[in-house]
Tab-separated table of C-alpha atoms in Angstrom:
chain	number	residue	atom	x	y	z
A	160	UNK	CA	-3.753	34.005	-4.208
A	161	UNK	CA	-2.493	30.830	-5.907
A	162	UNK	CA	-3.240	28.461	-3.056
A	163	UNK	CA	-4.970	25.170	-3.667
A	164	UNK	CA	-8.135	24.442	-1.685
A	165	UNK	CA	-7.655	21.711	0.875
A	166	UNK	CA	-9.407	18.479	-0.024
A	167	UNK	CA	-12.612	17.578	1.849
A	168	UNK	CA	-14.258	14.208	2.431
A	169	UNK	CA	-17.973	13.686	1.925
A	170	UNK	CA	-18.624	14.292	5.600
A	171	UNK	CA	-16.807	17.652	5.562
A	172	UNK	CA	-13.685	16.376	7.325
A	173	UNK	CA	-10.179	15.786	5.993
A	174	UNK	CA	-10.023	12.920	3.490
A	175	UNK	CA	-7.753	9.922	4.027
A	176	UNK	CA	-4.879	8.627	1.946
A	177	UNK	CA	-3.740	5.005	2.272
A	178	UNK	CA	0.062	4.640	1.964
A	179	UNK	CA	2.138	1.451	1.739
A	180	UNK	CA	5.899	1.252	2.219
A	181	UNK	CA	6.537	4.167	4.605
A	182	UNK	CA	9.418	2.404	6.378
A	183	UNK	CA	11.524	2.447	3.189
A	184	UNK	CA	13.763	5.436	2.525
A	185	UNK	CA	12.039	6.361	-0.755
A	186	UNK	CA	8.588	6.637	0.826
A	187	UNK	CA	9.284	7.849	4.375
A	188	UNK	CA	8.296	11.450	3.649
A	189	UNK	CA	4.995	10.706	1.922
A	190	UNK	CA	2.801	10.818	5.084
A	191	UNK	CA	4.043	14.247	6.108
A	192	UNK	CA	3.547	15.608	2.579
A	193	UNK	CA	0.020	14.296	2.522
A	194	UNK	CA	-0.657	15.772	5.955
A	195	UNK	CA	0.707	19.131	4.817
A	196	UNK	CA	-1.809	18.985	1.957
A	197	UNK	CA	-4.800	18.322	4.234
A	198	UNK	CA	-4.994	14.530	4.239
A	199	UNK	CA	-5.343	12.169	7.145
A	200	UNK	CA	-3.101	9.134	6.644
A	201	UNK	CA	-3.681	5.380	6.856
A	202	UNK	CA	-0.337	3.574	6.883
A	203	UNK	CA	-0.295	-0.061	5.781
A	204	UNK	CA	2.620	-1.819	7.383
A	205	UNK	CA	3.893	-5.334	7.861
A	206	UNK	CA	2.707	-7.085	11.044
A	207	UNK	CA	5.379	-6.549	13.703
A	208	UNK	CA	6.543	-3.252	12.169
A	209	UNK	CA	3.851	-1.009	13.614
A	210	UNK	CA	6.351	0.952	15.741
A	211	UNK	CA	8.393	1.754	12.665
A	212	UNK	CA	5.247	2.939	10.940
A	213	UNK	CA	4.306	5.133	13.938
A	214	UNK	CA	7.793	6.667	13.813
A	215	UNK	CA	7.320	7.430	10.112
A	216	UNK	CA	4.192	9.358	11.044
A	217	UNK	CA	5.819	11.565	13.680
A	218	UNK	CA	6.170	14.404	11.197
A	219	UNK	CA	2.488	14.039	10.246
A	220	UNK	CA	1.262	14.797	13.780
A	221	UNK	CA	-1.699	17.073	13.978
A	222	UNK	CA	-3.712	15.106	11.422
A	223	UNK	CA	-5.797	12.002	11.760
A	224	UNK	CA	-3.643	8.955	11.249
A	225	UNK	CA	-4.018	5.183	11.537
A	226	UNK	CA	-1.618	2.268	11.352
A	227	UNK	CA	-3.089	-0.884	9.824
A	228	UNK	CA	-1.137	-4.154	9.697
A	229	UNK	CA	-1.090	-6.106	6.454
A	230	UNK	CA	1.272	-8.661	4.915
A	231	UNK	CA	1.197	-7.844	1.211
A	232	UNK	CA	2.811	-11.231	0.494
A	233	UNK	CA	-0.225	-13.046	1.951
A	234	UNK	CA	-3.444	-12.880	-0.021
A	235	UNK	CA	-5.545	-13.700	3.045
A	236	UNK	CA	-3.939	-10.833	4.987
A	237	UNK	CA	-4.610	-8.513	2.018
A	238	UNK	CA	-8.265	-9.632	1.813
A	239	UNK	CA	-8.776	-8.994	5.550
A	240	UNK	CA	-7.027	-5.639	5.309
A	241	UNK	CA	-9.288	-4.602	2.403
A	242	UNK	CA	-12.393	-5.482	4.461
A	243	UNK	CA	-11.105	-3.357	7.370
A	244	UNK	CA	-10.317	-0.399	5.143
A	245	UNK	CA	-13.749	-0.486	3.464
A	246	UNK	CA	-15.565	-0.875	6.780
A	247	UNK	CA	-13.614	1.560	8.948
A	248	UNK	CA	-12.245	4.160	6.523
A	249	UNK	CA	-14.275	3.804	3.338
A	250	UNK	CA	-16.322	6.990	3.613
A	251	UNK	CA	-13.182	9.165	3.715
A	252	UNK	CA	-10.668	7.309	1.504
A	253	UNK	CA	-9.653	9.465	-1.478
A	254	UNK	CA	-6.169	8.268	-2.349
A	255	UNK	CA	-3.963	5.216	-2.409
A	256	UNK	CA	-0.182	5.610	-2.623
A	257	UNK	CA	1.495	2.256	-3.225
A	258	UNK	CA	5.192	2.409	-2.394
A	259	UNK	CA	5.832	-0.960	-0.718
A	260	UNK	CA	8.313	-3.349	-2.323
A	261	UNK	CA	10.332	-6.429	-1.549
A	262	UNK	CA	13.709	-7.409	-2.931
A	263	UNK	CA	14.356	-11.050	-2.036
A	264	UNK	CA	17.982	-12.127	-2.396
A	265	UNK	CA	16.793	-15.331	-4.023
A	266	UNK	CA	13.567	-16.434	-5.683
A	267	UNK	CA	10.851	-17.066	-3.101
A	268	UNK	CA	7.222	-18.117	-3.323
A	269	UNK	CA	4.600	-16.478	-1.092
A	270	UNK	CA	2.228	-18.512	1.079
A	271	UNK	CA	-0.325	-17.996	-1.701
A	272	UNK	CA	1.928	-19.814	-4.210
A	273	UNK	CA	2.889	-16.701	-6.177
A	274	UNK	CA	6.446	-15.526	-6.770
A	275	UNK	CA	7.123	-13.166	-3.810
A	276	UNK	CA	8.441	-10.161	-5.695
A	277	UNK	CA	5.522	-10.235	-8.122
A	278	UNK	CA	3.013	-10.685	-5.318
A	279	UNK	CA	4.163	-7.682	-3.287
A	280	UNK	CA	5.470	-5.325	-6.030
A	281	UNK	CA	2.714	-5.946	-8.586
A	282	UNK	CA	-0.234	-8.085	-7.438
A	283	UNK	CA	-0.782	-6.302	-4.112
A	284	UNK	CA	-0.881	-2.891	-5.821
A	285	UNK	CA	-3.419	-4.234	-8.277
A	286	UNK	CA	-5.506	-5.865	-5.523
A	287	UNK	CA	-5.621	-2.684	-3.453
A	288	UNK	CA	-6.594	-0.536	-6.416
A	289	UNK	CA	-9.210	-2.897	-7.866
A	290	UNK	CA	-10.879	-3.808	-4.580
A	291	UNK	CA	-10.928	-0.222	-3.296
A	292	UNK	CA	-11.992	1.311	-6.626
A	293	UNK	CA	-15.715	1.377	-5.697
A	294	UNK	CA	-14.766	3.314	-2.541
A	295	UNK	CA	-12.567	5.716	-4.483
A	296	UNK	CA	-15.229	6.171	-7.151
A	297	UNK	CA	-17.835	7.008	-4.503
A	298	UNK	CA	-15.397	9.559	-3.044
A	299	UNK	CA	-14.292	11.022	-6.372
A	300	UNK	CA	-12.272	12.854	-7.325
A	301	UNK	CA	-9.791	10.304	-6.046
A	302	UNK	CA	-6.401	8.919	-7.044
A	303	UNK	CA	-4.132	5.856	-7.102
A	304	UNK	CA	-0.401	6.404	-7.275
A	305	UNK	CA	1.940	3.436	-7.774
A	306	UNK	CA	5.563	4.276	-6.960
A	307	UNK	CA	7.475	1.010	-6.604
A	308	UNK	CA	11.127	1.116	-5.732
A	309	UNK	CA	13.458	0.642	-8.710
A	310	UNK	CA	15.799	-1.158	-6.286
A	311	UNK	CA	13.314	-4.034	-6.224
A	312	UNK	CA	14.450	-4.934	-9.728
A	313	UNK	CA	18.070	-5.420	-8.722
A	314	UNK	CA	20.035	-7.881	-6.557
A	315	UNK	CA	23.686	-7.089	-5.789
A	316	UNK	CA	23.591	-4.192	-8.348
A	317	UNK	CA	22.643	-6.601	-11.147
A	318	UNK	CA	19.200	-7.081	-12.685
A	319	UNK	CA	17.300	-9.590	-10.587
A	320	UNK	CA	16.092	-12.987	-11.692
A	321	UNK	CA	12.502	-11.663	-11.687
A	322	UNK	CA	11.002	-13.479	-14.649
A	323	UNK	CA	7.403	-12.945	-15.705
A	324	UNK	CA	7.496	-16.150	-17.707
A	325	UNK	CA	8.280	-18.185	-14.581
A	326	UNK	CA	5.562	-17.233	-12.085
A	327	UNK	CA	3.951	-20.170	-10.299
A	328	UNK	CA	0.451	-18.734	-10.573
A	329	UNK	CA	-2.735	-20.431	-9.469
A	330	UNK	CA	-6.283	-19.278	-9.027
A	331	UNK	CA	-6.561	-17.247	-5.825
A	332	UNK	CA	-9.829	-16.741	-4.019
A	333	UNK	CA	-10.500	-13.186	-2.802
């Protein structure tokens, strides 16, 4: 009849998708689309923005959903978040949708010593995918979708000063 079978986690329940950036206009509809396709949703949101994230999930009611706080600009927060996801949701995680982005009006450095825009818009996506890859592999087939906002590359409608040759990088422990 042309319909796609709903996805199933290893334990026979609905699988989970982890989504970042649901408070932004480009990503707001992702949780409800995932829910319509049989996924439970884990929303990663900035500490202090949990209510905004809950509001973004209103259209996804009727499925299992969780709000997890993480500051993607803070490598310690990301490391703790990854531990929680593996421990609490690991058996059911089948998808990561990275949509979070920052667009600082001027160059900033994160608490980890990395250029802020690079840390959130590139490094955090990489960290989530790499550190959760064993979980996704165990739950395969699985997916990682990176959908950063193009607006993160512009400041005042001009290309931003984001410069890969000028990133104050240092070894980070994870």
